[in-house]
Backbone as a chain_set.jsonl record, in Angstrom:
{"seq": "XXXXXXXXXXXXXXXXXXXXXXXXXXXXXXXXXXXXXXXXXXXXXXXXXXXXXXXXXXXXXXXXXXXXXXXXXXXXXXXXXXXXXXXXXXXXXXXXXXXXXXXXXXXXXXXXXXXXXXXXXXXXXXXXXXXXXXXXXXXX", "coords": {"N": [[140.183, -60.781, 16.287], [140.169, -59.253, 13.706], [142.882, -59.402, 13.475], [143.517, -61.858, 13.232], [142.561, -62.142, 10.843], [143.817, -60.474, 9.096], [146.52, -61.561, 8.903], [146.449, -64.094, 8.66], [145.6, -63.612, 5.722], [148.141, -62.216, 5.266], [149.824, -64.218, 4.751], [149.016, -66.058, 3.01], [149.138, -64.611, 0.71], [151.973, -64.271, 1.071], [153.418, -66.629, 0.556], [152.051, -67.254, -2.447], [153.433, -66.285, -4.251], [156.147, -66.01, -5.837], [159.87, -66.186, -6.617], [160.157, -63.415, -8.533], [158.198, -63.921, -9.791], [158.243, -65.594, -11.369], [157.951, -68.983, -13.033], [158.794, -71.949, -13.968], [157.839, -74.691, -14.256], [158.033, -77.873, -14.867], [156.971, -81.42, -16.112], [158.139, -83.475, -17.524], [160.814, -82.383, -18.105], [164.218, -81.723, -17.056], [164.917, -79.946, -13.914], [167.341, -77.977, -14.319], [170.068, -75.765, -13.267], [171.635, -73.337, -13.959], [173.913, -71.435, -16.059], [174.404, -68.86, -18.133], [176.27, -66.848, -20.88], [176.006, -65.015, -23.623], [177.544, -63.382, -26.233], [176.482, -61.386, -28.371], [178.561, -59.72, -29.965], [180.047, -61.788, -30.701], [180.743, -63.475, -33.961], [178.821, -65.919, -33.959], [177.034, -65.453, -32.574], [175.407, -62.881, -33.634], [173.878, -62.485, -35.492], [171.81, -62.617, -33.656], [171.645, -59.878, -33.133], [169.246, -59.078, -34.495], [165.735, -58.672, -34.934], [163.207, -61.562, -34.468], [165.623, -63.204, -35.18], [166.843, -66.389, -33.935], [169.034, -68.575, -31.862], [170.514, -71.279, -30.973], [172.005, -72.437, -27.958], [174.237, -74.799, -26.199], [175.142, -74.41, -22.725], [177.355, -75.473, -20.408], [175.866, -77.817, -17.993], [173.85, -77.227, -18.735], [170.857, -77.761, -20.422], [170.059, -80.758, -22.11], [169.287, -80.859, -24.924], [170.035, -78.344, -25.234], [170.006, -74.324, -25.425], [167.09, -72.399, -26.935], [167.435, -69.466, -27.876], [166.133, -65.845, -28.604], [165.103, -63.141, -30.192], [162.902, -60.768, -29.813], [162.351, -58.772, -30.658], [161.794, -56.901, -29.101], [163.087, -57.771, -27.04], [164.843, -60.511, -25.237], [164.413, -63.956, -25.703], [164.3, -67.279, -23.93], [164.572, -70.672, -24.362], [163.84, -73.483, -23.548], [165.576, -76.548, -24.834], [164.467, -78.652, -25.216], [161.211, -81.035, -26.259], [158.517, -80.225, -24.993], [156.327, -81.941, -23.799], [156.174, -83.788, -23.082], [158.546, -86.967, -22.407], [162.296, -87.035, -22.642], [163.778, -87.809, -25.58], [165.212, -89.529, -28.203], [164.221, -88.304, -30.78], [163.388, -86.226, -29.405], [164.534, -83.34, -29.976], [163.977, -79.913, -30.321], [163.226, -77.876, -33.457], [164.458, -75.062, -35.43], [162.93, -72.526, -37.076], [161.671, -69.986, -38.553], [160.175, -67.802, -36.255], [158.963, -69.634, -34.877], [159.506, -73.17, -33.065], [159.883, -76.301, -33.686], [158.776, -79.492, -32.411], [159.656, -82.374, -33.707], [158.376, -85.16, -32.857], [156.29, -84.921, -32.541], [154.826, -83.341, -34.048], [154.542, -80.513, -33.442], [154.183, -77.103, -33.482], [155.933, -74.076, -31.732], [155.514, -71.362, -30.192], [157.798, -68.518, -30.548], [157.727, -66.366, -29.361], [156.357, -66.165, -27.145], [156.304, -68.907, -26.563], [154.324, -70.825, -26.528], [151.784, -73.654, -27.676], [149.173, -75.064, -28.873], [146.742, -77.04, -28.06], [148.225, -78.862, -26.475], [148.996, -79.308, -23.005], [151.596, -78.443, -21.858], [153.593, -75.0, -22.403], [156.419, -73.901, -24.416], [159.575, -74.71, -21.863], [160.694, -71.983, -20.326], [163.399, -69.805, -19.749], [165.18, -67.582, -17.591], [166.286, -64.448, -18.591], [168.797, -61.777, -18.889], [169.936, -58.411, -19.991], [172.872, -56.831, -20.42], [173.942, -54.708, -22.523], [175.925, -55.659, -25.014], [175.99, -58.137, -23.94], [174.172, -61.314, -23.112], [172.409, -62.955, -20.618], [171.584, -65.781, -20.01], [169.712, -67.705, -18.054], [168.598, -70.093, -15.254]], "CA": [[139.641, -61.361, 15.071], [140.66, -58.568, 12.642], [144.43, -59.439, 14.168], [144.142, -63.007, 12.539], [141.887, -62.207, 9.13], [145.249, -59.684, 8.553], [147.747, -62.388, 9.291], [146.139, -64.919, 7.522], [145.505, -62.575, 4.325], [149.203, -62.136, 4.395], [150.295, -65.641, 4.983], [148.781, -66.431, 1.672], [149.771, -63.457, -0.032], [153.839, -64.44, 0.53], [153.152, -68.266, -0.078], [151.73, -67.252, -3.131], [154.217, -65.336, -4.45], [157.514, -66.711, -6.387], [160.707, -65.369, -7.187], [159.707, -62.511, -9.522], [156.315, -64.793, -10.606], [158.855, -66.842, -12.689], [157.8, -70.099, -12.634], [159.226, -73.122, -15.692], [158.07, -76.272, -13.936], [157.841, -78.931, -16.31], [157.246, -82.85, -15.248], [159.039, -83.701, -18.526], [162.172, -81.382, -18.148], [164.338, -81.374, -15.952], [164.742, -78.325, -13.909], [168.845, -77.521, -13.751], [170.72, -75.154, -12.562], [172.719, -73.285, -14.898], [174.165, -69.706, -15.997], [175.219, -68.848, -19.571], [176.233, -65.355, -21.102], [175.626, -64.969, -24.939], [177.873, -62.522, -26.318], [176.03, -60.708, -29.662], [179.629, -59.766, -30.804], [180.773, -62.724, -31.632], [180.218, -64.088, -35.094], [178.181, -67.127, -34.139], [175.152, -65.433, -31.938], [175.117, -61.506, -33.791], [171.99, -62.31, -35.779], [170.44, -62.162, -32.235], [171.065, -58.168, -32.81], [168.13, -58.672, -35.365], [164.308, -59.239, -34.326], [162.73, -62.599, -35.16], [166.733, -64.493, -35.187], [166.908, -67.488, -32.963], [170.257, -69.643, -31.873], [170.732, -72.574, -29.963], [173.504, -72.768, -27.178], [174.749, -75.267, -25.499], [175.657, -74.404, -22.065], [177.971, -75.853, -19.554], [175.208, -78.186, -17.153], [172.294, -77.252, -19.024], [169.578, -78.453, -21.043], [170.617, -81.537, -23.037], [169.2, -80.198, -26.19], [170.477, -76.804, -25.596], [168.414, -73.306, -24.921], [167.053, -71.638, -27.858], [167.377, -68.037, -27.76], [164.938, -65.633, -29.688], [165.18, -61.439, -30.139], [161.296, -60.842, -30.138], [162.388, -57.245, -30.983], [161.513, -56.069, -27.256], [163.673, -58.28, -25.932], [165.244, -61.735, -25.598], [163.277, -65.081, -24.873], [165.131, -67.935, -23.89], [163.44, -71.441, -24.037], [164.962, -75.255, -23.031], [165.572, -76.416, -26.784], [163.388, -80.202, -25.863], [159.527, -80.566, -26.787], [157.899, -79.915, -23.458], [154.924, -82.272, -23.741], [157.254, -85.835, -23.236], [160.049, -86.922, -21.71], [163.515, -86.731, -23.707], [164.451, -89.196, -26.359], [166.209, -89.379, -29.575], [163.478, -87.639, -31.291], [162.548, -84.508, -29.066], [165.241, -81.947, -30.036], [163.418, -78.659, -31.342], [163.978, -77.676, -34.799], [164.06, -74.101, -35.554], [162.031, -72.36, -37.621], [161.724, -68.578, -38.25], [159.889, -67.823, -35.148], [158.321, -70.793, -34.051], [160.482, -74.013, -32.644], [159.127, -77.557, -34.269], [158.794, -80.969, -32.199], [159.768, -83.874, -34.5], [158.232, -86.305, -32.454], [154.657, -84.435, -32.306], [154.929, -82.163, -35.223], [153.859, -79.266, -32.928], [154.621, -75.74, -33.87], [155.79, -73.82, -30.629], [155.621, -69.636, -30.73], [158.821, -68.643, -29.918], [157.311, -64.665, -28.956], [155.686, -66.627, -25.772], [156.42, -70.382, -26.295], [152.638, -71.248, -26.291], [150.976, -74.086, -28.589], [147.649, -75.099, -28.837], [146.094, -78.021, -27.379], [148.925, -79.76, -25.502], [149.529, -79.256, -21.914], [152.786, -77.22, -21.385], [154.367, -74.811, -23.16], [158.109, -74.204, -23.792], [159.898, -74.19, -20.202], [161.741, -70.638, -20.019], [164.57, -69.596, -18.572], [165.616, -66.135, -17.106], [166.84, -63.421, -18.974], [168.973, -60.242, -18.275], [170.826, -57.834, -21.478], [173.913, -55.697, -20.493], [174.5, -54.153, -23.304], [175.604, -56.808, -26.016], [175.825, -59.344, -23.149], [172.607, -61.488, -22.928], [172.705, -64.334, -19.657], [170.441, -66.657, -19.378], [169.769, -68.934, -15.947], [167.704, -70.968, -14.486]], "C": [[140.236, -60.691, 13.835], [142.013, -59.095, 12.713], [144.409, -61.192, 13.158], [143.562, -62.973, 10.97], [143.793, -61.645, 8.603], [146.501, -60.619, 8.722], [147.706, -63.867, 8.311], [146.314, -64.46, 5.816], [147.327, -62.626, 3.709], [150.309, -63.038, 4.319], [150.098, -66.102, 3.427], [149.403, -65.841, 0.427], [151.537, -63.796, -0.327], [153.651, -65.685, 0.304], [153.09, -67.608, -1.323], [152.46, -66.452, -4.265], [155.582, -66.031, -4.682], [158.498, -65.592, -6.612], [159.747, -64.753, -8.721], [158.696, -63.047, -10.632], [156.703, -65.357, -11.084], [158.486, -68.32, -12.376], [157.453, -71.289, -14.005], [159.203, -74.525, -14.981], [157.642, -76.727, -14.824], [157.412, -80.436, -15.827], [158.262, -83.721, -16.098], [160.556, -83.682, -18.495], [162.476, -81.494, -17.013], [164.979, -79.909, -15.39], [166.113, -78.012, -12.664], [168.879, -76.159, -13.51], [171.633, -74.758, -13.331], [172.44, -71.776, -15.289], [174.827, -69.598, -17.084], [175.447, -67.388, -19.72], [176.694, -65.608, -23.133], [176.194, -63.543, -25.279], [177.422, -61.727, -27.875], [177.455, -60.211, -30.223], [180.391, -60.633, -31.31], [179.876, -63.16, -33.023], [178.901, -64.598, -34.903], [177.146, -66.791, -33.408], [174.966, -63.459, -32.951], [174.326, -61.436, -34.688], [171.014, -62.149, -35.089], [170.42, -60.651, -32.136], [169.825, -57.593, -33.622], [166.774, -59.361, -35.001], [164.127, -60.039, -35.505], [164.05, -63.651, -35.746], [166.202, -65.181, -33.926], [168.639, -68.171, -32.971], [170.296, -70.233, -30.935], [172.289, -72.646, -29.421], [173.562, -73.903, -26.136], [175.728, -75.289, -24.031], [175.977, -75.271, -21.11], [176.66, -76.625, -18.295], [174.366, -77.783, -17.413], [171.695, -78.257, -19.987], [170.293, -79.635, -21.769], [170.14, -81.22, -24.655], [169.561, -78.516, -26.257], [169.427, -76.039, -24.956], [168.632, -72.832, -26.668], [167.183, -69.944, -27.059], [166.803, -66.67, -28.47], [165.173, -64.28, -29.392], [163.725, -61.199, -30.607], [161.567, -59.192, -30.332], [161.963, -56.565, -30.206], [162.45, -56.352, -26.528], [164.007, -59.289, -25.992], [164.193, -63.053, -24.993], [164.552, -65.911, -24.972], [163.813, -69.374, -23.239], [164.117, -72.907, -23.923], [164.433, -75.662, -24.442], [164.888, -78.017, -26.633], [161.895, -79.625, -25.837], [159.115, -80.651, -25.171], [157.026, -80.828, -23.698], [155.505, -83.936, -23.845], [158.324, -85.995, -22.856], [161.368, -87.209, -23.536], [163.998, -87.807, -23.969], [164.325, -88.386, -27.066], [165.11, -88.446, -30.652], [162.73, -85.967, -30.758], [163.313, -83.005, -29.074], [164.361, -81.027, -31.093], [164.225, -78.455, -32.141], [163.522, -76.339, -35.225], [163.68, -73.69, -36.67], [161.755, -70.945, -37.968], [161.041, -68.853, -36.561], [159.385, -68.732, -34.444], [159.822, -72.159, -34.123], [159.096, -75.482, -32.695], [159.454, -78.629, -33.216], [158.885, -81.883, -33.248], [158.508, -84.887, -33.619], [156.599, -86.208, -32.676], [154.082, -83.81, -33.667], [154.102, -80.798, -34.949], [154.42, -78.392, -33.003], [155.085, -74.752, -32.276], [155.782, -72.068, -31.077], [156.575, -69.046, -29.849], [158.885, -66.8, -29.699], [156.809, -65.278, -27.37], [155.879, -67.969, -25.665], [155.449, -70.81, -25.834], [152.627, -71.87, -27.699], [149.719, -73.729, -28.123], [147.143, -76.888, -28.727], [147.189, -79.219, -26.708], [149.316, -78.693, -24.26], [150.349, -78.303, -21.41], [152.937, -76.616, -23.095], [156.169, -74.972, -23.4], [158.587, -74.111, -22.476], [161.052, -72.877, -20.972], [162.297, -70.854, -18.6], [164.769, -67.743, -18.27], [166.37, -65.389, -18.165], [167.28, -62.046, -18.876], [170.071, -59.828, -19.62], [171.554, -56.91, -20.465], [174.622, -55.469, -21.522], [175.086, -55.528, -24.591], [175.921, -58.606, -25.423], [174.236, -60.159, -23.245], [172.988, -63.198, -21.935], [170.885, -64.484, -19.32], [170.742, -67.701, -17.965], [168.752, -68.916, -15.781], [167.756, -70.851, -12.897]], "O": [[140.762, -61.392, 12.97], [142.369, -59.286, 11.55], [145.385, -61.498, 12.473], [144.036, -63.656, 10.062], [144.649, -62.278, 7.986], [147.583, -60.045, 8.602], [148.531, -64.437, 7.597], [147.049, -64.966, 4.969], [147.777, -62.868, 2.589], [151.449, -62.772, 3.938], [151.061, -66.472, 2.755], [149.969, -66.375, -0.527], [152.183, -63.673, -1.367], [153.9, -65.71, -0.901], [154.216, -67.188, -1.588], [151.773, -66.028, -5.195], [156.113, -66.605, -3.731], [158.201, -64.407, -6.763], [159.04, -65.327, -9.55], [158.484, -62.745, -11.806], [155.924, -66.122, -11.651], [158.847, -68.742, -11.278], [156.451, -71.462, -14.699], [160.126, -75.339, -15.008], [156.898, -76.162, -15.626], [157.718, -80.465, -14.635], [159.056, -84.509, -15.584], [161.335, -84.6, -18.755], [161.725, -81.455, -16.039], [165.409, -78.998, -16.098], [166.21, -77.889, -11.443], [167.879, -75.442, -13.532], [172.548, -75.543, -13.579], [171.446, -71.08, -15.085], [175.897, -70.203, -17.154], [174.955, -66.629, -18.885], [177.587, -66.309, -23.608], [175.616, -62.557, -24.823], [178.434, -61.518, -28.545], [177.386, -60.425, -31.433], [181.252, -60.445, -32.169], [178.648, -63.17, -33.106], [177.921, -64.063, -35.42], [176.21, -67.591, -33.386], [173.962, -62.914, -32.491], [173.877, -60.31, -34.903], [169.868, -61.78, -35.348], [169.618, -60.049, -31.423], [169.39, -56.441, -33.639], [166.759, -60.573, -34.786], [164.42, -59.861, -36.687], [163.833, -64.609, -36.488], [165.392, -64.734, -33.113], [169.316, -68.21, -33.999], [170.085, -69.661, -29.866], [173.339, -72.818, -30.039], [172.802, -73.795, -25.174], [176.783, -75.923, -23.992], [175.049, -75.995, -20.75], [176.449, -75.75, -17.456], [173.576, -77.719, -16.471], [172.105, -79.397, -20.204], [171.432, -79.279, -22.071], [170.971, -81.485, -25.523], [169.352, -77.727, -27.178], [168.456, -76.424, -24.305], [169.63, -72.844, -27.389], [167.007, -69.58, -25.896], [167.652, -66.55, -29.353], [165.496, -64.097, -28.218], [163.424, -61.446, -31.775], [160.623, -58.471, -30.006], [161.67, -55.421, -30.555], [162.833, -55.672, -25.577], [163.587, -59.692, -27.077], [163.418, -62.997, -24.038], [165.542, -65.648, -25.656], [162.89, -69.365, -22.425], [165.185, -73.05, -24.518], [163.398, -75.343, -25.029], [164.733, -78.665, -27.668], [161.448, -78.506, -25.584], [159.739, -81.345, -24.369], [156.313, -80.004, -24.27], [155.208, -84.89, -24.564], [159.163, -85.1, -22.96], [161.246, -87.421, -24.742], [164.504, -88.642, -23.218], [163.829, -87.26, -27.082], [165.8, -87.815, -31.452], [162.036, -85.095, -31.28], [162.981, -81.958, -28.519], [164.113, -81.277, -32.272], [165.444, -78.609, -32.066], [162.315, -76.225, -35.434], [164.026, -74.441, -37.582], [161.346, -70.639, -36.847], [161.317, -69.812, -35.841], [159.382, -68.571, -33.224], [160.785, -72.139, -34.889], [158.017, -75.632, -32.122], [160.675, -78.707, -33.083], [157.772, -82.14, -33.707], [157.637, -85.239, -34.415], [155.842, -87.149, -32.916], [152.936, -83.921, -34.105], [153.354, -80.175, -35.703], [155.555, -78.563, -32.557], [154.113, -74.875, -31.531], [156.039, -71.684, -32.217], [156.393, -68.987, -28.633], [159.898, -66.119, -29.86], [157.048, -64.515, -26.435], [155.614, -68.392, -24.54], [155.49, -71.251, -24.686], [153.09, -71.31, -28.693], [149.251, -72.811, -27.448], [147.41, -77.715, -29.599], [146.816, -80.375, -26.514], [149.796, -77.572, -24.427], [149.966, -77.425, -20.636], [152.704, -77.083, -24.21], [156.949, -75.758, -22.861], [157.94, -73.315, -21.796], [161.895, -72.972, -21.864], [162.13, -71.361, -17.491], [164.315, -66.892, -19.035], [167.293, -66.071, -18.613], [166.451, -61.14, -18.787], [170.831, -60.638, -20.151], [170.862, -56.244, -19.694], [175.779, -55.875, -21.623], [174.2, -56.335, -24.876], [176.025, -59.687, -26.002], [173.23, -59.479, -23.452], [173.571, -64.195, -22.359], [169.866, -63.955, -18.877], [171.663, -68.152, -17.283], [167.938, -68.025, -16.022], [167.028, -71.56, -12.202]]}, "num_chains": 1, "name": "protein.A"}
């Protein structure tokens, strides 16, 4: 009896349990497959070496509106640049904002420290983030 409580217990336990708890499902978004690297020395992202910049990239088989990318001054966020709360048309590219990332279509504010509104459904979908040094890769 003890032999199946303990087997059960840890049946649930690894079910329950994701790659490193990450988890950006969306029903909206779709949920690619894709690997970028953001180099802070170039010109066009090295405001990301300052907390509270944002920039939008366009990588190779990702997001169709891009990822935003955000220096929350701990660390980087990285967020799929459509409105999470609707599928994607001509109106749902986020519009940045000091820290928060705007929906046109909704006129919902998003908080681009956690990518949480307030009273719709999802928040932003995130993506993975890892810094080597003035490297910064995002993936899905």
């Amino acid at each position: 009896m003890k032999k199946s409580v303990l087997i059960s217990l840890l049946l649930v336990f690894m079910m329950g349990c994701s790659k490193d708890g990450f988890n950006n499902q969306n029903p909206y978004l779709p949920n690619l497959s894709f690997s970028m690297e953001v180099n802070t020395n170039f010109a066009t992202y090295n405001n990301l070496t300052f907390p509270g910049n944002s920039v939008r990239v366009y990588p190779v088989n990702g997001p169709t509106n891009g990822v935003l990318v955000f220096n929350t001054g701990s660390g980087y966020n990285a967020f799929d640049g459509s409105c999470p709360n609707q599928v994607i048309e001509t109106c749902s590219k986020l519009t940045l904002s000091n820290s928060n990332a705007q929906c046109p279509c909704q006129s919902e504010n998003y908080n681009l420290y956690n990518g949480q509104t307030t009273g719709l459904p999802y928040g932003l979908k995130q993506y993975q983030v890892q810094v080597n040094a003035n490297i910064i890769t995002v993936f899905n």
